[in-house]
Amino acid sequence: MPLSVQGLRKSFSGRTVLQGVDFSVAAGELVAFLGANGSGKSTTLRCVMGITEPDAGSISIDGAALDSLQGRELQQMRQRMAMIFQKIHLVPRRTALDNVCAGALARIPTVRSLSPLLFPADVQQEALDCLDRVGLADRAFDRVGRLSGGQQQRVAVARALCQRADVVLADEPVSALDPHAAEQVMALLRELAHSEGLAVAAVLHQPDLALRYADRSIGLLQGSMTFDLPSTAVTAEHLDTLYAPDRNIAA
Amino acid sequence: MTPQTLTPAVARRNSTAKNRVALVRPKKPLRWITTAAVSAAVVGLHAVAIEGTDFKPELLVDGWKGMAAFIGDAFPPDLSWEKTLKPGLEATLVTLWIGLLGTTLSVPFALLLAALAAENTSPHRLVYQGARAVLSFFRAVPDIVFALIFVTAVGLGPFAGVLALICHNTGVMGKLWAESMEEIDAGPQEALRTAGANRIQQVANATLPMVVPQFVGLLLYRFDVNVRSSLVLGLVGAGGIGLLINQSIKSFQFDSMLTHILIVLVLIIVVDQFSAWIRRRLAA
């Protein structure tokens, strides 16, 4: 299993956010995380990525538990996971190609990463290939700030590819996009999972997108998992319980 | 906005509405006391300041004749080419060069110190505090004091002025740059950190490219300020048009002084327009 997580717990100043989350993501699979606001979806991803330190739980990549590793080895293991953000987090003034090259920084010596002009030629070629895989090779030399939101998120996906990640964690990757661009990015993530054998875990706000694109869906309610089913098996009742907290706030 | 007229429909709705929310502004009883205290403090401070600076408008009214005579001596400006205009223009160029070199040669120092003195890019808390202290020192010592110090080393002339501006400008620009780096969106830097980039790589590939427009804007602003500072440096012997203004006052040639001041006026306008033009192009 590229990614397997067991007993993930996290609380922020006394408030429990995750109370024991277990899941795994297989190669070639797109898994969606669903849940109301504050259900712990994003915290789960941030704990896996190491941006937030979990209180308990074990995270394994390809069978190797991260907590048994230290220093450089841990660092290298973490780099096999790439993160995609809701706010995209590219550098708008740089070209798409330069932004994608930045995914490979861990492989580039520090002196050669001071300016895009110094990036090694093979990295630049690889970055262009990655852009080609997300369908944006023709925009490689455009500034990212000139691209549409959907195109920018696809550049961010290309950056994750250039990182040579096996596991892609996407934190609300389409929440800031218009419906058409959202469909495009979801289709891209599914296609990359299926054709390149990536393990993709995506936190999603829209259940309909999740059920249409994800192979499997996991429901989180107040920090606990309520279901972990093939998307085709998720019913309206499942979703009803899941989004009950949001409705209570609205009511 | 035109005042809202009370239409019959609104009037009816108002009169029939039951359970209307009562309009009660929250009372802030101490508000007026605070206002009065602040006003009294401001007035008091001004009274002390007027006393402390011998601020007496009647002196200005009584002495207007002396001022008029001085200004009258300056008119018409001396426009003779050999004696005033040519040396004035040459010295103005020197002033411009002092401002230019003082700005550009301080860039590497300011950049390094800014990166060390910004919270999101500094490698360590101690380095951060140290860099802040160095910047504060260069900012606290006025450029004119730096000029006097350098004159004792390299003698009178423009070189001392350039050195003085490099020192002072490093302090000011480093501080301004550090602040604009701290205000930048931290997202791209975090994205590169999760991708395994080290600190230097994060700064070079996320933080710095994000702040380039602000950096260039501040650099142009400092160029503008430094050209004007180099005028004042001329007064203490660091060359340029400031030196000529000083000389013409000391030799009572007020008409030459006025010519030099007019040249300076043109220089300031040109520099100001130039940096405004560049900033407009950057914003576009």
mmCIF file of C-alpha atoms in Angstrom, chain B residues 55-259:
data_model
loop_
_atom_site.group_PDB
_atom_site.id
_atom_site.type_symbol
_atom_site.label_atom_id
_atom_site.label_comp_id
_atom_site.label_asym_id
_atom_site.label_seq_id
_atom_site.Cartn_x
_atom_site.Cartn_y
_atom_site.Cartn_z
ATOM 1 C CA PHE B 55 7.720 79.957 17.743
ATOM 2 C CA LYS B 56 6.816 83.658 17.448
ATOM 3 C CA PRO B 57 4.920 84.669 14.297
ATOM 4 C CA GLU B 58 5.319 88.376 15.156
ATOM 5 C CA LEU B 59 9.076 88.062 14.517
ATOM 6 C CA LEU B 60 8.323 86.912 10.976
ATOM 7 C CA VAL B 61 5.936 89.826 10.432
ATOM 8 C CA ASP B 62 8.434 92.397 11.788
ATOM 9 C CA GLY B 63 11.375 91.014 9.854
ATOM 10 C CA TRP B 64 9.796 90.656 6.422
ATOM 11 C CA LYS B 65 12.011 93.416 5.028
ATOM 12 C CA GLY B 66 15.207 91.459 5.613
ATOM 13 C CA MET B 67 13.736 88.467 3.854
ATOM 14 C CA ALA B 68 12.481 90.551 0.950
ATOM 15 C CA ALA B 69 15.932 92.106 0.509
ATOM 16 C CA PHE B 70 17.552 88.652 0.487
ATOM 17 C CA ILE B 71 15.135 87.290 -2.081
ATOM 18 C CA GLY B 72 15.347 90.534 -4.081
ATOM 19 C CA ASP B 73 19.136 90.098 -4.300
ATOM 20 C CA ALA B 74 18.573 86.646 -5.779
ATOM 21 C CA PHE B 75 16.497 88.014 -8.663
ATOM 22 C CA PRO B 76 17.044 87.814 -11.511
ATOM 23 C CA PRO B 77 18.862 84.446 -11.411
ATOM 24 C CA ASP B 78 22.371 84.504 -12.868
ATOM 25 C CA LEU B 79 22.097 82.691 -16.191
ATOM 26 C CA SER B 80 25.637 83.265 -17.465
ATOM 27 C CA TRP B 81 26.819 79.997 -19.016
ATOM 28 C CA GLU B 82 30.505 79.990 -18.079
ATOM 29 C CA LYS B 83 30.183 81.370 -14.571
ATOM 30 C CA THR B 84 27.037 79.683 -13.251
ATOM 31 C CA LEU B 85 25.013 77.441 -15.581
ATOM 32 C CA LYS B 86 27.802 75.146 -16.799
ATOM 33 C CA PRO B 87 29.344 74.431 -13.382
ATOM 34 C CA GLY B 88 25.825 74.099 -11.971
ATOM 35 C CA LEU B 89 24.803 71.480 -14.523
ATOM 36 C CA GLU B 90 28.059 69.561 -14.110
ATOM 37 C CA ALA B 91 27.685 69.538 -10.338
ATOM 38 C CA THR B 92 24.060 68.425 -10.683
ATOM 39 C CA LEU B 93 25.213 65.403 -12.668
ATOM 40 C CA VAL B 94 27.647 64.577 -9.859
ATOM 41 C CA THR B 95 24.756 64.825 -7.376
ATOM 42 C CA LEU B 96 22.735 62.439 -9.527
ATOM 43 C CA TRP B 97 25.636 59.965 -9.716
ATOM 44 C CA ILE B 98 26.093 60.077 -5.933
ATOM 45 C CA GLY B 99 22.407 59.251 -5.475
ATOM 46 C CA LEU B 100 22.545 56.479 -8.085
ATOM 47 C CA LEU B 101 25.644 54.710 -6.724
ATOM 48 C CA GLY B 102 24.526 55.208 -3.133
ATOM 49 C CA THR B 103 21.309 53.377 -4.002
ATOM 50 C CA THR B 104 22.527 50.551 -6.252
ATOM 51 C CA LEU B 105 25.705 49.688 -4.330
ATOM 52 C CA SER B 106 23.689 49.250 -1.144
ATOM 53 C CA VAL B 107 21.441 46.625 -2.800
ATOM 54 C CA PRO B 108 23.553 43.516 -1.995
ATOM 55 C CA PHE B 109 23.980 44.498 1.657
ATOM 56 C CA ALA B 110 20.319 45.478 2.048
ATOM 57 C CA LEU B 111 19.180 42.232 0.384
ATOM 58 C CA LEU B 112 21.284 40.023 2.626
ATOM 59 C CA LEU B 113 20.307 41.859 5.814
ATOM 60 C CA ALA B 114 16.620 41.945 4.793
ATOM 61 C CA ALA B 115 16.567 38.170 4.279
ATOM 62 C CA LEU B 116 18.168 37.690 7.704
ATOM 63 C CA ALA B 117 15.892 40.251 9.376
ATOM 64 C CA ALA B 118 12.523 38.981 8.087
ATOM 65 C CA GLU B 119 10.763 36.500 10.363
ATOM 66 C CA ASN B 120 9.712 34.167 7.574
ATOM 67 C CA THR B 121 13.149 33.885 5.950
ATOM 68 C CA SER B 122 15.603 34.298 8.843
ATOM 69 C CA PRO B 123 17.442 31.058 9.701
ATOM 70 C CA HIS B 124 17.481 31.612 13.467
ATOM 71 C CA ARG B 125 16.003 33.865 16.139
ATOM 72 C CA LEU B 126 19.453 35.165 17.146
ATOM 73 C CA VAL B 127 20.401 35.960 13.547
ATOM 74 C CA TYR B 128 17.060 37.763 13.187
ATOM 75 C CA GLN B 129 17.729 39.918 16.273
ATOM 76 C CA GLY B 130 21.310 40.590 15.173
ATOM 77 C CA ALA B 131 20.311 41.643 11.661
ATOM 78 C CA ARG B 132 17.575 43.905 13.066
ATOM 79 C CA ALA B 133 20.153 45.544 15.342
ATOM 80 C CA VAL B 134 22.604 46.147 12.466
ATOM 81 C CA LEU B 135 19.829 47.669 10.344
ATOM 82 C CA SER B 136 18.721 49.886 13.231
ATOM 83 C CA PHE B 137 22.259 51.157 13.660
ATOM 84 C CA PHE B 138 22.674 52.107 9.979
ATOM 85 C CA ARG B 139 19.258 53.747 10.043
ATOM 86 C CA ALA B 140 19.853 55.637 13.290
ATOM 87 C CA VAL B 141 23.108 57.284 12.163
ATOM 88 C CA PRO B 142 22.148 60.122 9.764
ATOM 89 C CA ASP B 143 23.821 60.048 6.335
ATOM 90 C CA ILE B 144 25.363 63.436 7.050
ATOM 91 C CA VAL B 145 27.250 61.957 10.024
ATOM 92 C CA PHE B 146 28.443 59.063 7.879
ATOM 93 C CA ALA B 147 29.615 61.664 5.326
ATOM 94 C CA LEU B 148 31.630 63.569 7.950
ATOM 95 C CA ILE B 149 33.234 60.280 9.062
ATOM 96 C CA PHE B 150 34.145 59.230 5.519
ATOM 97 C CA VAL B 151 35.500 62.710 4.686
ATOM 98 C CA THR B 152 38.159 62.147 7.339
ATOM 99 C CA ALA B 153 39.156 58.913 5.551
ATOM 100 C CA VAL B 154 38.882 59.696 1.835
ATOM 101 C CA GLY B 155 38.899 63.497 1.932
ATOM 102 C CA LEU B 156 36.357 66.017 0.643
ATOM 103 C CA GLY B 157 34.476 65.024 -2.494
ATOM 104 C CA PRO B 158 31.720 62.897 -3.995
ATOM 105 C CA PHE B 159 33.280 59.541 -3.021
ATOM 106 C CA ALA B 160 32.634 60.280 0.659
ATOM 107 C CA GLY B 161 29.027 61.071 -0.242
ATOM 108 C CA VAL B 162 28.574 57.749 -2.055
ATOM 109 C CA LEU B 163 29.985 55.819 0.922
ATOM 110 C CA ALA B 164 27.719 57.707 3.326
ATOM 111 C CA LEU B 165 24.613 56.973 1.265
ATOM 112 C CA ILE B 166 25.515 53.280 0.929
ATOM 113 C CA CYS B 167 25.656 52.976 4.716
ATOM 114 C CA HIS B 168 22.479 54.854 5.530
ATOM 115 C CA ASN B 169 20.489 53.420 2.635
ATOM 116 C CA THR B 170 21.441 49.848 3.581
ATOM 117 C CA GLY B 171 19.738 50.437 6.918
ATOM 118 C CA VAL B 172 16.562 51.987 5.528
ATOM 119 C CA MET B 173 16.104 49.761 2.488
ATOM 120 C CA GLY B 174 16.966 46.586 4.404
ATOM 121 C CA LYS B 175 14.253 47.414 6.920
ATOM 122 C CA LEU B 176 11.651 48.253 4.254
ATOM 123 C CA TRP B 177 12.471 45.092 2.284
ATOM 124 C CA ALA B 178 12.335 42.889 5.386
ATOM 125 C CA GLU B 179 8.882 44.244 6.165
ATOM 126 C CA SER B 180 7.566 43.633 2.670
ATOM 127 C CA MET B 181 8.867 40.047 2.832
ATOM 128 C CA GLU B 182 7.029 39.498 6.102
ATOM 129 C CA GLU B 183 3.783 40.699 4.553
ATOM 130 C CA ILE B 184 3.966 38.314 1.606
ATOM 131 C CA ASP B 185 1.616 35.303 1.263
ATOM 132 C CA ALA B 186 3.395 32.390 2.981
ATOM 133 C CA GLY B 187 1.612 29.747 0.868
ATOM 134 C CA PRO B 188 4.157 29.238 -1.939
ATOM 135 C CA GLN B 189 6.975 28.953 0.596
ATOM 136 C CA GLU B 190 5.033 26.298 2.522
ATOM 137 C CA ALA B 191 4.319 24.438 -0.719
ATOM 138 C CA LEU B 192 8.037 24.239 -1.504
ATOM 139 C CA ARG B 193 8.827 23.160 2.050
ATOM 140 C CA THR B 194 6.423 20.222 1.748
ATOM 141 C CA ALA B 195 8.140 19.370 -1.565
ATOM 142 C CA GLY B 196 11.421 19.018 0.345
ATOM 143 C CA ALA B 197 13.118 22.283 -0.641
ATOM 144 C CA ASN B 198 15.636 23.637 1.869
ATOM 145 C CA ARG B 199 15.455 27.113 3.399
ATOM 146 C CA ILE B 200 17.634 28.851 0.810
ATOM 147 C CA GLN B 201 15.720 27.194 -2.026
ATOM 148 C CA GLN B 202 12.408 28.278 -0.503
ATOM 149 C CA VAL B 203 13.564 31.896 -0.262
ATOM 150 C CA ALA B 204 15.099 31.961 -3.756
ATOM 151 C CA ASN B 205 12.152 30.286 -5.483
ATOM 152 C CA ALA B 206 9.095 31.471 -3.555
ATOM 153 C CA THR B 207 9.654 34.420 -1.205
ATOM 154 C CA LEU B 208 11.976 36.569 -3.320
ATOM 155 C CA PRO B 209 10.146 36.212 -6.668
ATOM 156 C CA MET B 210 6.896 37.052 -4.845
ATOM 157 C CA VAL B 211 8.244 40.382 -3.541
ATOM 158 C CA VAL B 212 10.060 41.640 -6.654
ATOM 159 C CA PRO B 213 7.466 44.338 -7.506
ATOM 160 C CA GLN B 214 7.477 45.730 -3.958
ATOM 161 C CA PHE B 215 11.296 45.610 -3.890
ATOM 162 C CA VAL B 216 11.676 47.560 -7.120
ATOM 163 C CA GLY B 217 9.073 50.104 -6.007
ATOM 164 C CA LEU B 218 10.925 50.701 -2.735
ATOM 165 C CA LEU B 219 14.267 50.845 -4.558
ATOM 166 C CA LEU B 220 12.990 53.629 -6.835
ATOM 167 C CA TYR B 221 11.541 55.495 -3.870
ATOM 168 C CA ARG B 222 14.927 55.306 -2.133
ATOM 169 C CA PHE B 223 16.701 56.506 -5.306
ATOM 170 C CA ASP B 224 14.423 59.535 -5.272
ATOM 171 C CA VAL B 225 15.173 60.199 -1.586
ATOM 172 C CA ASN B 226 18.911 59.581 -2.021
ATOM 173 C CA VAL B 227 19.271 62.098 -4.841
ATOM 174 C CA ARG B 228 17.777 64.701 -2.528
ATOM 175 C CA SER B 229 19.978 63.552 0.363
ATOM 176 C CA SER B 230 23.094 63.881 -1.779
ATOM 177 C CA LEU B 231 22.238 67.599 -2.159
ATOM 178 C CA VAL B 232 22.478 68.032 1.579
ATOM 179 C CA LEU B 233 25.676 65.969 1.661
ATOM 180 C CA GLY B 234 27.164 68.516 -0.751
ATOM 181 C CA LEU B 235 26.721 71.145 1.957
ATOM 182 C CA VAL B 236 29.191 69.310 4.198
ATOM 183 C CA GLY B 237 31.761 68.960 1.430
ATOM 184 C CA ALA B 238 30.736 65.751 -0.273
ATOM 185 C CA GLY B 239 30.621 67.357 -3.721
ATOM 186 C CA GLY B 240 27.797 67.996 -6.143
ATOM 187 C CA ILE B 241 25.405 70.897 -6.499
ATOM 188 C CA GLY B 242 24.962 71.200 -2.729
ATOM 189 C CA LEU B 243 28.566 72.334 -2.510
ATOM 190 C CA LEU B 244 27.970 75.079 -5.130
ATOM 191 C CA ILE B 245 24.835 76.304 -3.319
ATOM 192 C CA ASN B 246 26.836 76.525 -0.106
ATOM 193 C CA GLN B 247 29.671 78.418 -1.844
ATOM 194 C CA SER B 248 27.356 80.910 -3.524
ATOM 195 C CA ILE B 249 25.645 81.708 -0.205
ATOM 196 C CA LYS B 250 28.976 82.186 1.547
ATOM 197 C CA SER B 251 30.196 84.582 -1.182
ATOM 198 C CA PHE B 252 26.845 86.492 -1.219
ATOM 199 C CA GLN B 253 26.160 85.536 -4.854
ATOM 200 C CA PHE B 254 22.461 84.972 -4.260
ATOM 201 C CA ASP B 255 21.614 85.190 -7.979
ATOM 202 C CA SER B 256 23.874 82.169 -8.627
ATOM 203 C CA MET B 257 22.298 80.407 -5.671
ATOM 204 C CA LEU B 258 18.863 80.864 -7.198
ATOM 205 C CA THR B 259 20.062 79.424 -10.528
#
